[in-house]
Amino acid sequence: MSAIDDLATELSRLPGIGRKTALRLTYHLLRQPADQTKRLASALLTLGERVRPCGRCFNLTEEELCSICRDPRRDASVVCVVEQASDIGAIERAGEYRGVYHVLGGRLSPLDGMGPDDLTVGPLLERLRGNQTEAEGVHEVILATNPSLEGEATALYVQGQIAPLGIAVSRIARGLPVGGDLEYADGVTIAQALAARRAM
Ligand SMILES: [Zn+2]
């Protein structure tokens, strides 16, 4: 394997990048000044070294707690549960939500070998039981998993786990396209889906 093949192979593993685009990017990198390529390489390394899951909500951060968990203006009594940290960005862009989050780290997907133990449901339940330093306690959990079959199954599972705690659980409305990804939905759609959430 040549260096060119190596890089093209790694790039083609990225979402939305086919073999052809990967090769084009590789040749582009070869043509640009060496120090620019070095900056890209070091940014990639730093990303892997510094970014880690938030100790409370599993959002990505370079600190112990993420910027949302550290923000005293956020309403810690409402927790929005999402599949991936990237979903938080989508909801934040909508600009309506003032609560906090919990990142599951995926969705239930037997075909991909994703079971309940692969998700952060345990830490979520611990958090809701008040083992964390959230003074006021959580009074609502909004399940914002994707509107796909697996996302729905995941929402149902999480709801079943939370039910014994007596905390209100709601599900975002179906304004979102079925089978779509929260990450790619526009802000207005997400804001409407949140506003029209229903109790589970
Ligand atoms: Zn956090």
Tab-separated table of C-alpha atoms in Angstrom, residues 78-82 88 91 97 99-103 127 140-144 172 182 194:
chain	number	residue	atom	x	y	z
A	78	VAL	CA	-35.237	19.198	31.817
A	79	VAL	CA	-33.049	16.575	30.149
A	80	CYS	CA	-33.192	15.993	26.395
A	81	VAL	CA	-31.970	12.514	25.446
A	82	VAL	CA	-30.292	12.209	22.028
A	88	ILE	CA	-26.975	18.420	20.309
A	91	ILE	CA	-30.982	21.211	18.565
A	97	TYR	CA	-34.183	24.634	23.982
A	99	GLY	CA	-32.561	22.497	29.207
A	100	VAL	CA	-29.627	20.085	29.366
A	101	TYR	CA	-28.845	16.879	27.458
A	102	HIS	CA	-27.920	13.240	27.737
A	103	VAL	CA	-26.114	11.449	24.885
A	127	ARG	CA	-28.308	10.908	37.036
A	140	GLU	CA	-38.938	16.075	32.613
A	141	VAL	CA	-37.043	13.880	30.173
A	142	ILE	CA	-37.547	14.571	26.458
A	143	LEU	CA	-36.674	11.638	24.208
A	144	ALA	CA	-35.211	13.077	21.005
A	172	ILE	CA	-40.478	14.858	20.248
A	182	LEU	CA	-32.029	14.800	13.582
A	194	LEU	CA	-39.660	19.953	20.539
